[in-house]
Amino acid sequence: MKGRSERAVRGWRLYLTMSGGVLAAAAVLLAARPLVAGDPPSPRAAPAIEAGETTPRPGGRLVIGVRGDVSSFNIYTARNAFTMEIADLLYPKLAWEQDDFRQGPPSFAPGIARSWELTDAGRTLTFRLDPSARWADGTPITSRDVLFSHEAARSAQVGWVGREVKEFIEQVTAPDPTTVVYRFSRAYPYQLMDAAEGNILPRAAYGAIPFPRWPEEAFQTAPIPGGPFRLKRYERGALIELERNPHYHGAPRPHLEQVAFRIIPDEAMLVNELLAGGIDVMENVPEDAAARVEASPRLRLVSVPDLSYTYICWNTSRPLLADARVRRALTLAIDRQAIIEGLVPRTGRPSAGPILSFLWAADPGLAPSPYDPAGARKLLAEAGWADSDGDGLLDRQGQVFRFELETNQGSGLRQGIVEMVAAQLRQVGVEAVPRFFDFGTFIDRHEQHEFDAFVGSWRESTKVDLRSAFHSASRDGGYNYGLYANEKVDALIDQARAEADFAVAGPLWREAQRLIVEDAPYTFLLERDRLHAAPRDLQGFAPGPRSAFAGLAGWRRDAGGTARP
């Protein structure tokens, strides 16, 4: 992917590139979804930390098996989602988004900010920092560190993939060591979320490296962290070993003394290591291994809804696919349930539209498109397609209905979908020719709009914004790969993004979803759950949709219950 190869950040839409869930990825700006129903989340005083929560208890050592390595220990030069998860263990944030978003807006827990206040008609957000917050060397975390980190996040020279979340922040000032003031160009629903996005880096450690050099720096160490853990040892491609940070000010302080991430790219080997006790925790266990894991007396599985959906993107600029009736017909000819039962029977469910079904802005009245081959044939006939020569394939004015359906190599799920969809479309007289590309070529073809149709997956965040994939402004240099355009959809997206009241924004998003589904620039195939494995004696293990490692500082087990590195 030119200029953005393999970039992925938890706060943004991510391209899922491996069937096992490795995010090698292309970040697709801010298709995040802030899960809210009702009033917008107004910044408020953060709850106080109770003294009793700060005392660490011995928790031994835990080994987690992962498929990929970090790309950097600097959040602002990261290239994959796993790097973001490690960054959250090493470096603080102003405030931490919580996983309580299904029925209302996500709340925020205190990070280094102990309170925040929105004033000036919603255009000024003031954070009061906790004076007890410390870096791992014992020095205070101050407003100068926050200001420096914001400058890095905004810097075009650094090129952070999430830079656009800061677009409405006009100015950040630090009037004193424990006060940071954000001034916005306008009031909008996601000011707290956008201000808090991105970790705080120590100015003393990173300030000596000019921003233009950051993209070329390896950042293979983590100097002076301020999160619950610090980096003890790093062996590239093999091991990331963390230890408890004795200067961490937050709550709870880590119970585990050490956490090691063993990097094992092979999924089958990971499963074998899990079952043999070589690792304790595995995220995203493949469905075909679930029964073996459940049969282990030592392990348990936890199922969590995944913030992703799998789809077919149709290139609406191709004459063959320019007619919405044709795209709707192809959608009706696809049997989602058969795909789910054949490929992901335990974790899959049909997808209805561009907003995940369990998020606040999803339209509850929008059902997945039915499997209706007869309806598909009728729509195709209305669009002028018929089998004039009796060869089993539809044709029109001498052109056979044939196109290429592609996906990336390395994804067993998506390759399986391509093959099943091709077989299903053949039943209505349409020939979809499967094509498989390496990931870089796959993305390049999308950016250049050189494709007929492809099967892909987006991993979403928690901020509703359909602009990146479905607004006509995103066709040039954006992520509207299929070149979809609908003036009414554009207007609804623009109105909903600017609306400060979620109760007003909700109907706008729902109408936009209905129009998108009717136009069918995508065929929405399926959503999934993720299966995570952990020891039965691991307390506090509660993976969330955003991360399998949510609340890791609070995980604990008996001191003797450890796995070997």
Coordinates of C-alpha atoms in Angstrom, one line a residue:
M1 CA 0.0 0.0 0.0
K2 CA 1.8 3.1 -1.2
G3 CA 2.8 5.5 1.6
R4 CA 0.7 3.6 4.2
S5 CA 1.8 0.0 3.9
E6 CA 0.8 -2.1 6.8
R7 CA -0.3 0.8 9.0
A8 CA -3.0 0.0 11.5
V9 CA -4.1 1.6 14.7
R10 CA -6.8 0.6 17.2
G11 CA -8.5 4.0 16.9
W12 CA -9.1 3.6 13.2
R13 CA -10.6 1.4 10.7
L14 CA -8.2 -1.5 10.0
Y15 CA -7.7 -3.8 7.1
L16 CA -7.7 -7.4 8.4
T17 CA -5.1 -9.2 6.3
M18 CA -4.9 -12.7 7.8
S19 CA -7.6 -15.2 8.6
G20 CA -6.2 -15.6 12.1
G21 CA -6.6 -11.9 12.9
V22 CA -3.1 -10.6 12.3
L23 CA -3.5 -7.0 11.4
A24 CA -0.8 -6.2 8.8
A25 CA -3.1 -3.6 7.6
A26 CA -4.1 -0.4 6.0
A27 CA -5.5 2.1 8.4
V28 CA -8.6 3.7 6.9
L29 CA -9.0 6.9 8.8
L30 CA -11.5 7.1 11.5
A31 CA -14.2 4.8 10.7
A32 CA -14.4 4.5 14.4
R33 CA -17.7 4.2 16.1
P34 CA -18.5 5.9 19.4
L35 CA -21.2 3.7 20.8
V36 CA -23.8 5.9 22.1
A37 CA -27.5 6.0 22.4
G38 CA -29.0 9.3 23.6
D39 CA -27.1 12.3 24.8
P40 CA -23.5 12.9 23.8
P41 CA -20.8 12.0 26.2
S42 CA -19.9 15.3 27.9
P43 CA -16.5 15.4 29.5
R44 CA -16.8 15.2 33.2
A45 CA -14.8 14.8 36.3
A46 CA -13.0 11.4 36.3
P47 CA -13.7 9.2 39.3
A48 CA -11.2 9.2 42.1
I49 CA -8.8 6.3 42.5
E50 CA -9.3 4.5 45.8
A51 CA -6.2 4.0 47.8
G52 CA -6.9 0.4 48.4
E53 CA -6.8 -0.3 44.6
T54 CA -3.2 0.8 44.2
T55 CA -1.4 -1.9 46.2
P56 CA 0.0 -4.5 43.9
R57 CA -0.3 -8.1 44.9
P58 CA 2.1 -10.9 43.8
G59 CA 0.9 -12.4 40.6
G60 CA 3.8 -14.4 39.1
R61 CA 4.5 -14.5 35.4
L62 CA 2.2 -15.0 32.4
V63 CA 3.1 -15.9 28.9
I64 CA 0.9 -14.8 26.0
G65 CA 1.3 -16.2 22.5
V66 CA 0.9 -13.8 19.6
R67 CA 1.3 -14.1 15.8
G68 CA 3.1 -10.9 15.0
D69 CA 5.8 -8.5 16.4
V70 CA 5.7 -4.9 17.2
S71 CA 6.8 -2.6 14.4
S72 CA 8.1 0.1 16.9
F73 CA 7.8 1.0 20.5
N74 CA 6.8 4.5 19.5
I75 CA 3.0 4.9 19.2
Y76 CA 3.4 7.6 16.5
T77 CA 5.4 5.4 14.1
A78 CA 3.5 2.2 14.7
R79 CA 2.5 0.0 11.7
N80 CA 0.2 -2.5 13.3
A81 CA -2.6 -2.9 15.9
F82 CA -0.5 -5.2 18.2
T83 CA 2.0 -2.3 18.6
M84 CA -0.8 -0.2 19.8
E85 CA -1.8 -2.7 22.5
I86 CA 1.8 -2.9 23.7
A87 CA 2.1 0.9 23.7
D88 CA -1.0 1.0 26.1
L89 CA 0.9 -1.2 28.6
L90 CA 4.0 1.0 28.4
Y91 CA 2.8 4.6 28.1
P92 CA -0.1 6.5 29.6
K93 CA -3.0 8.4 28.1
L94 CA -4.9 11.4 29.4
A95 CA -8.0 9.2 29.8
W96 CA -8.9 5.6 28.8
E97 CA -11.9 4.7 26.8
Q98 CA -13.9 1.9 28.3
D99 CA -15.8 -1.0 26.8
D100 CA -19.2 0.1 28.0
F101 CA -20.5 1.3 24.7
R102 CA -23.2 -1.0 23.6
Q103 CA -26.2 0.9 25.1
G104 CA -24.7 4.3 25.4
P105 CA -21.6 6.4 24.9
P106 CA -18.2 5.0 25.9
S107 CA -17.1 6.4 29.2
F108 CA -13.6 7.3 30.1
A109 CA -11.5 6.4 33.1
P110 CA -8.8 8.6 34.4
G111 CA -5.3 8.2 32.9
I112 CA -2.8 10.9 33.9
A113 CA -5.7 13.3 33.9
R114 CA -7.7 13.1 37.1
S115 CA -10.5 15.5 35.8
W116 CA -11.6 17.3 32.7
E117 CA -14.0 20.1 31.9
L118 CA -15.7 21.4 28.8
T119 CA -16.3 25.2 28.6
D120 CA -16.5 28.1 26.2
A121 CA -19.7 26.8 24.5
G122 CA -18.1 23.4 24.1
R123 CA -14.9 24.7 22.4
T124 CA -12.4 24.4 25.3
L125 CA -11.5 21.2 27.0
T126 CA -9.3 21.5 30.1
F127 CA -7.5 18.6 31.7
R128 CA -6.2 18.6 35.2
L129 CA -3.3 16.2 35.5
D130 CA -2.6 14.0 38.5
P131 CA 0.5 15.5 40.2
S132 CA 1.4 12.0 41.4
A133 CA 1.8 10.6 37.9
R134 CA 5.4 9.5 37.3
W135 CA 7.6 8.2 34.6
A136 CA 9.5 5.0 35.3
D137 CA 12.6 7.0 36.4
G138 CA 10.6 8.7 39.1
T139 CA 10.3 12.1 37.3
P140 CA 6.8 13.8 37.1
I141 CA 4.6 13.4 34.0
T142 CA 3.7 17.0 33.2
S143 CA 1.8 19.1 30.7
R144 CA 5.0 19.6 28.7
D145 CA 4.9 15.9 27.9
V146 CA 1.3 16.1 26.8
L147 CA 2.0 19.1 24.6
F148 CA 5.0 17.4 23.1
S149 CA 3.0 14.2 22.3
H150 CA 0.2 16.3 20.7
E151 CA 2.8 18.0 18.5
A152 CA 4.1 14.6 17.4
A153 CA 0.6 13.4 16.7
R154 CA -0.1 16.4 14.5
S155 CA 3.2 16.5 12.8
A156 CA 3.1 15.8 9.0
Q157 CA 6.8 15.0 9.2
V158 CA 6.0 12.2 11.7
G159 CA 3.1 11.0 9.6
W160 CA 1.1 9.3 12.4
V161 CA -1.7 7.3 10.8
G162 CA -4.2 8.7 13.3
R163 CA -3.3 12.4 12.7
E164 CA -6.8 13.2 11.3
V165 CA -8.4 12.7 14.8
K166 CA -6.7 16.0 15.7
E167 CA -8.0 18.0 12.8
F168 CA -10.5 20.1 14.8
I169 CA -8.0 20.9 17.6
E170 CA -6.8 24.4 16.9
Q171 CA -4.4 24.9 19.8
V172 CA -3.1 23.1 22.9
T173 CA -1.5 25.0 25.7
A174 CA 0.1 24.1 29.0
P175 CA -0.4 27.0 31.4
D176 CA 1.2 25.1 34.3
P177 CA 2.7 21.7 34.9
T178 CA -0.6 20.0 35.7
T179 CA -3.0 21.8 33.3
V180 CA -3.5 21.2 29.6
V181 CA -6.0 23.2 27.6
Y182 CA -7.4 22.0 24.2
R183 CA -9.1 24.6 22.0
F184 CA -11.3 23.3 19.2
S185 CA -12.5 24.9 16.0
R186 CA -16.0 23.8 16.8
A187 CA -18.0 21.8 19.3
Y188 CA -18.7 18.2 18.2
P189 CA -19.5 14.9 19.9
Y190 CA -16.0 13.3 20.0
Q191 CA -13.8 16.0 21.5
L192 CA -12.8 14.1 24.6
M193 CA -12.2 10.9 22.5
D194 CA -10.0 12.8 20.0
A195 CA -8.1 14.7 22.6
A196 CA -7.3 11.6 24.6
E197 CA -6.4 9.5 21.5
G198 CA -2.6 8.7 21.4
N199 CA -0.3 7.8 24.2
I200 CA 1.8 10.3 26.1
L201 CA 5.5 10.1 25.5
P202 CA 8.3 11.4 27.7
R203 CA 9.6 14.6 26.1
A204 CA 13.0 14.1 27.8
A205 CA 13.5 10.7 26.0
Y206 CA 12.1 11.5 22.6
G207 CA 12.5 15.3 22.3
A208 CA 16.2 15.0 21.2
I209 CA 15.1 13.2 17.9
P210 CA 13.8 15.7 15.4
F211 CA 10.3 14.8 14.0
P212 CA 11.6 14.4 10.4
R213 CA 13.8 11.5 11.6
W214 CA 11.0 9.6 13.4
P215 CA 9.7 7.6 10.4
E216 CA 13.2 6.3 9.8
E217 CA 14.0 5.5 13.4
A218 CA 13.6 1.9 14.5
F219 CA 12.4 2.7 18.1
Q220 CA 13.3 -0.8 19.3
T221 CA 13.5 0.3 22.9
A222 CA 11.0 1.9 25.2
P223 CA 12.8 4.5 27.2
I224 CA 11.2 5.8 30.4
P225 CA 7.7 4.4 30.2
G226 CA 4.9 5.6 32.4
G227 CA 2.3 2.8 32.0
P228 CA 1.7 -0.2 34.3
F229 CA 4.7 -2.1 32.8
R230 CA 8.2 -1.4 31.5
L231 CA 10.2 -3.2 28.9
K232 CA 12.5 -5.8 30.4
R233 CA 13.7 -7.6 27.3
Y234 CA 13.0 -7.6 23.6
E235 CA 14.2 -10.2 21.1
R236 CA 13.0 -9.1 17.7
G237 CA 10.6 -11.6 16.2
A238 CA 10.7 -13.9 19.2
L239 CA 9.9 -12.3 22.6
I240 CA 8.6 -9.1 24.3
E241 CA 9.1 -9.3 28.0
L242 CA 7.5 -6.8 30.3
E243 CA 7.9 -6.3 34.1
R244 CA 5.8 -4.3 36.6
N245 CA 6.6 -0.6 36.7
P246 CA 7.2 0.3 40.3
H247 CA 6.5 4.0 39.6
Y248 CA 3.1 3.5 38.0
H249 CA 0.6 5.8 39.6
G250 CA -2.7 4.4 38.3
A251 CA -5.1 1.8 39.6
P252 CA -4.9 -1.1 39.7
R253 CA -1.2 -1.5 39.8
P254 CA -0.2 -4.7 38.0
H255 CA -0.7 -7.9 39.9
L256 CA 1.5 -9.8 37.5
E257 CA 5.2 -9.4 38.1
Q258 CA 6.1 -10.2 34.5
V259 CA 4.2 -10.6 31.2
A260 CA 6.0 -12.2 28.3
F261 CA 4.7 -12.1 24.7
R262 CA 6.0 -15.1 22.7
I263 CA 5.9 -14.4 19.0
I264 CA 4.9 -17.5 17.0
P265 CA 3.7 -16.6 13.5
D266 CA 2.4 -20.2 12.8
E267 CA -1.2 -20.5 14.0
A268 CA -1.1 -24.3 14.4
M269 CA 2.1 -24.1 16.4
L270 CA 0.6 -21.5 18.6
V271 CA -2.3 -23.8 19.4
N272 CA 0.0 -26.7 20.1
E273 CA 2.0 -24.5 22.5
L274 CA -1.2 -23.4 24.2
L275 CA -2.3 -27.0 24.7
A276 CA 1.2 -28.1 25.9
G277 CA 1.5 -25.3 28.4
G278 CA 4.2 -23.4 26.6
I279 CA 2.0 -20.3 26.6
D280 CA -0.8 -19.4 28.9
V281 CA -3.0 -17.1 26.8
M282 CA -3.9 -17.0 23.1
E283 CA -6.0 -14.4 21.4
N284 CA -8.2 -15.3 18.5
V285 CA -8.2 -19.0 18.7
P286 CA -9.2 -20.5 15.3
E287 CA -12.6 -22.3 15.2
D288 CA -11.2 -25.6 14.2
A289 CA -9.1 -25.6 17.4
A290 CA -11.9 -24.5 19.8
A291 CA -13.0 -28.1 20.8
R292 CA -9.4 -29.1 21.7
V293 CA -9.0 -26.0 23.8
E294 CA -12.3 -26.6 25.6
A295 CA -11.3 -30.2 26.3
S296 CA -8.3 -29.1 28.3
P297 CA -8.8 -29.1 32.0
R298 CA -6.3 -26.2 32.3
L299 CA -7.9 -23.8 29.8
R300 CA -11.1 -21.9 29.1
L301 CA -12.4 -20.0 26.1
V302 CA -14.0 -16.6 26.2
S303 CA -16.1 -15.3 23.2
V304 CA -16.2 -11.6 22.5
P305 CA -17.9 -9.7 19.6
D306 CA -15.3 -8.5 17.2
L307 CA -15.3 -5.0 15.9
S308 CA -15.1 -6.1 12.3
Y309 CA -17.2 -7.1 9.3
T310 CA -16.4 -8.9 6.1
Y311 CA -17.8 -7.6 2.8
I312 CA -17.6 -7.6 -1.0
C313 CA -16.7 -4.2 -2.5
W314 CA -18.1 -3.6 -6.0
N315 CA -16.3 -1.2 -8.3
T316 CA -19.2 1.0 -9.3
S317 CA -17.2 2.7 -12.0
R318 CA -17.1 -0.6 -14.0
P319 CA -20.0 -0.6 -16.6
L320 CA -20.8 -4.1 -15.6
L321 CA -21.4 -3.1 -11.9
A322 CA -22.5 0.5 -12.3
D323 CA -26.3 -0.3 -12.0
A324 CA -27.5 -0.6 -8.4
R325 CA -30.0 -3.1 -9.5
V326 CA -27.2 -5.4 -10.6
R327 CA -25.3 -5.0 -7.3
R328 CA -28.5 -5.7 -5.4
A329 CA -29.1 -8.8 -7.5
L330 CA -25.6 -10.1 -6.8
T331 CA -26.2 -9.5 -3.1
L332 CA -29.5 -11.5 -3.3
A333 CA -27.7 -14.4 -5.1
I334 CA -25.2 -14.8 -2.2
D335 CA -26.2 -17.3 0.6
R336 CA -24.6 -15.8 3.7
Q337 CA -25.8 -18.5 6.0
A338 CA -24.2 -21.2 3.8
I339 CA -20.9 -19.3 3.9
I340 CA -21.1 -19.0 7.7
E341 CA -22.0 -22.6 8.2
G342 CA -19.2 -23.7 5.9
L343 CA -16.5 -21.4 7.2
V344 CA -17.3 -19.9 10.6
P345 CA -20.2 -21.9 12.1
R346 CA -19.4 -21.1 15.7
T347 CA -18.4 -17.4 15.5
G348 CA -20.1 -15.9 12.4
R349 CA -23.4 -14.1 11.9
P350 CA -24.9 -12.3 8.9
S351 CA -24.1 -8.6 8.5
A352 CA -26.8 -6.1 7.7
G353 CA -25.0 -2.9 6.9
P354 CA -22.0 -0.6 7.3
I355 CA -22.4 -0.2 11.1
L356 CA -21.8 -3.2 13.3
S357 CA -25.0 -4.6 14.7
F358 CA -24.1 -4.1 18.4
L359 CA -23.1 -0.5 18.1
W360 CA -25.4 2.4 19.1
A361 CA -25.9 3.8 15.6
A362 CA -26.9 0.5 13.9
D363 CA -30.3 0.6 12.4
P364 CA -32.3 -2.1 14.4
G365 CA -34.8 -2.3 11.5
L366 CA -32.1 -3.1 8.9
A367 CA -32.1 -6.9 8.4
P368 CA -29.4 -8.8 6.5
S369 CA -30.3 -9.1 2.8
P370 CA -32.1 -12.4 2.2
Y371 CA -30.8 -15.2 0.0
D372 CA -33.2 -14.9 -3.0
P373 CA -31.9 -16.3 -6.3
A374 CA -35.3 -15.8 -7.9
G375 CA -35.3 -12.1 -6.9
A376 CA -31.7 -11.8 -8.2
R377 CA -32.7 -13.2 -11.6
K378 CA -35.6 -10.8 -11.8
L379 CA -33.4 -7.8 -11.1
L380 CA -30.8 -8.9 -13.6
A381 CA -33.5 -9.3 -16.2
E382 CA -34.8 -5.8 -15.5
A383 CA -31.2 -4.6 -16.1
G384 CA -31.2 -6.3 -19.5
W385 CA -29.3 -9.5 -18.8
A386 CA -30.5 -12.8 -20.3
D387 CA -29.0 -16.1 -21.4
S388 CA -29.6 -15.6 -25.1
D389 CA -27.4 -18.5 -26.3
G390 CA -28.4 -21.1 -23.6
D391 CA -24.8 -21.6 -22.3
G392 CA -25.9 -21.0 -18.7
L393 CA -24.3 -17.5 -18.5
L394 CA -26.1 -14.2 -18.8
D395 CA -25.2 -11.9 -21.6
R396 CA -26.2 -8.4 -22.9
Q397 CA -25.4 -6.9 -26.2
G398 CA -22.8 -9.6 -26.8
Q399 CA -21.1 -9.2 -23.5
V400 CA -21.1 -12.2 -21.1
F401 CA -21.6 -11.3 -17.4
R402 CA -18.1 -12.2 -16.2
F403 CA -15.9 -10.4 -13.7
E404 CA -13.0 -11.0 -11.4
L405 CA -13.5 -11.4 -7.6
E406 CA -10.3 -11.1 -5.7
T407 CA -8.9 -11.2 -2.2
N408 CA -5.5 -11.4 -0.6
Q409 CA -3.4 -14.5 -0.2
G410 CA -2.9 -15.7 3.4
S411 CA -6.6 -15.4 4.4
G412 CA -8.2 -18.8 4.4
L413 CA -11.5 -17.3 5.3
R414 CA -11.7 -14.8 2.5
Q415 CA -10.3 -17.1 -0.1
G416 CA -13.0 -19.6 1.0
I417 CA -15.6 -16.8 0.7
V418 CA -14.4 -16.0 -2.9
E419 CA -14.8 -19.6 -3.9
M420 CA -18.2 -20.1 -2.4
V421 CA -19.5 -16.8 -3.8
A422 CA -18.3 -17.7 -7.2
A423 CA -20.2 -21.0 -7.0
Q424 CA -23.3 -19.3 -5.8
L425 CA -23.3 -16.6 -8.5
R426 CA -22.9 -19.3 -11.1
Q427 CA -26.3 -20.5 -10.2
V428 CA -27.9 -17.3 -11.5
G429 CA -25.8 -17.2 -14.6
V430 CA -23.0 -14.9 -13.4
E431 CA -19.3 -15.9 -13.7
A432 CA -17.1 -14.6 -10.9
V433 CA -13.4 -15.5 -11.6
P434 CA -11.4 -15.9 -8.4
R435 CA -8.1 -14.0 -8.2
F436 CA -5.7 -14.0 -5.2
F437 CA -2.9 -11.5 -4.7
D438 CA -0.2 -10.8 -2.2
F439 CA -1.3 -8.2 0.3
G440 CA 0.7 -5.3 -1.1
T441 CA -0.6 -5.8 -4.7
F442 CA -4.1 -6.3 -3.3
I443 CA -4.0 -2.9 -1.7
D444 CA -2.3 -1.1 -4.6
R445 CA -5.1 -2.4 -6.9
H446 CA -7.7 -0.9 -4.5
E447 CA -6.0 2.5 -4.3
Q448 CA -5.8 2.7 -8.1
H449 CA -9.4 1.4 -8.5
E450 CA -8.0 -1.4 -10.7
F451 CA -10.4 -4.2 -9.8
D452 CA -13.9 -5.4 -10.4
A453 CA -14.8 -6.7 -6.9
F454 CA -12.9 -7.9 -3.9
V455 CA -13.6 -9.6 -0.6
G456 CA -12.2 -7.6 2.4
S457 CA -12.6 -7.0 6.1
W458 CA -12.6 -3.8 8.1
R459 CA -11.9 -3.8 11.8
E460 CA -13.7 -0.9 13.3
S461 CA -13.2 1.3 16.3
T462 CA -15.8 3.0 18.4
K463 CA -16.4 6.3 16.6
V464 CA -19.2 6.3 14.1
D465 CA -18.1 7.8 10.8
L466 CA -19.0 6.4 7.4
R467 CA -17.1 9.1 5.5
S468 CA -13.9 7.2 4.8
A469 CA -15.6 4.4 2.8
F470 CA -18.9 5.8 1.5
H471 CA -18.6 9.6 1.0
S472 CA -17.8 10.8 -2.5
A473 CA -15.0 13.0 -1.1
S474 CA -13.1 9.9 -0.2
R475 CA -12.9 8.6 -3.8
D476 CA -9.7 10.5 -4.5
G477 CA -6.9 9.6 -2.1
G478 CA -9.3 8.2 0.4
Y479 CA -10.8 4.7 1.1
N480 CA -13.9 4.8 -1.1
Y481 CA -12.2 2.2 -3.3
G482 CA -15.4 1.3 -5.2
L483 CA -15.9 5.0 -6.2
Y484 CA -19.4 5.0 -4.8
A485 CA -21.2 8.4 -4.9
N486 CA -24.7 9.4 -3.7
E487 CA -25.3 13.1 -3.0
K488 CA -28.0 12.3 -0.4
V489 CA -25.6 9.9 1.5
D490 CA -22.9 12.6 1.4
A491 CA -25.3 15.1 2.9
L492 CA -26.4 12.7 5.7
I493 CA -22.9 11.8 6.6
D494 CA -21.9 15.5 6.7
Q495 CA -24.8 16.4 8.9
A496 CA -24.4 13.4 11.2
R497 CA -20.6 14.1 11.7
A498 CA -21.3 17.7 12.7
E499 CA -24.2 17.0 15.0
A500 CA -23.4 17.4 18.6
D501 CA -26.5 15.7 19.9
F502 CA -26.4 11.9 19.5
A503 CA -30.1 11.7 19.7
V504 CA -30.3 13.8 16.5
A505 CA -27.3 12.1 14.8
G506 CA -28.7 8.6 15.3
P507 CA -31.6 8.9 12.8
L508 CA -29.2 10.5 10.3
W509 CA -26.8 7.6 10.5
R510 CA -29.7 5.1 10.2
E511 CA -31.0 6.8 7.1
A512 CA -27.5 6.8 5.6
Q513 CA -27.2 3.1 6.3
R514 CA -30.5 2.3 4.6
L515 CA -29.5 4.2 1.4
I516 CA -26.1 2.5 1.3
V517 CA -27.6 -0.9 1.6
E518 CA -30.1 0.0 -1.1
D519 CA -27.4 1.2 -3.5
A520 CA -25.3 -1.9 -2.6
P521 CA -21.7 -0.5 -3.2
Y522 CA -20.9 -3.3 -0.7
T523 CA -22.4 -6.6 -0.1
F524 CA -22.2 -7.0 3.7
L525 CA -21.5 -10.6 4.4
L526 CA -20.7 -11.4 8.1
E527 CA -19.7 -10.3 11.5
R528 CA -17.7 -12.5 13.9
D529 CA -16.9 -13.2 17.5
R530 CA -13.3 -13.8 18.6
L531 CA -12.4 -16.7 20.8
H532 CA -9.6 -16.1 23.4
A533 CA -8.1 -18.8 25.5
A534 CA -6.7 -18.4 29.1
P535 CA -5.9 -20.6 32.1
R536 CA -8.9 -21.3 34.4
D537 CA -7.0 -19.9 37.3
L538 CA -6.3 -16.5 35.7
Q539 CA -8.5 -14.0 37.5
G540 CA -9.6 -10.7 36.0
F541 CA -9.3 -12.0 32.4
A542 CA -12.1 -10.1 30.6
P543 CA -11.1 -9.4 26.9
G544 CA -13.1 -6.7 25.2
P545 CA -14.1 -6.0 21.6
R546 CA -11.3 -3.5 21.3
S547 CA -8.5 -5.7 22.7
A548 CA -7.9 -9.1 24.1
F549 CA -5.6 -7.5 26.6
A550 CA -8.1 -5.1 28.2
G551 CA -7.5 -4.7 31.9
L552 CA -4.2 -6.7 31.8
A553 CA -2.9 -4.8 34.8
G554 CA -5.7 -6.3 36.8
W555 CA -5.1 -9.9 35.8
R556 CA -3.7 -12.1 38.5
R557 CA -3.0 -15.7 39.3
D558 CA -1.3 -17.7 42.1
A559 CA 2.4 -17.0 42.2
G560 CA 3.2 -20.6 41.3
G561 CA 1.0 -20.7 38.2
T562 CA 3.3 -19.7 35.5
A563 CA 4.4 -20.9 32.1
R564 CA 7.9 -21.2 30.8
P565 CA 9.2 -18.6 28.2

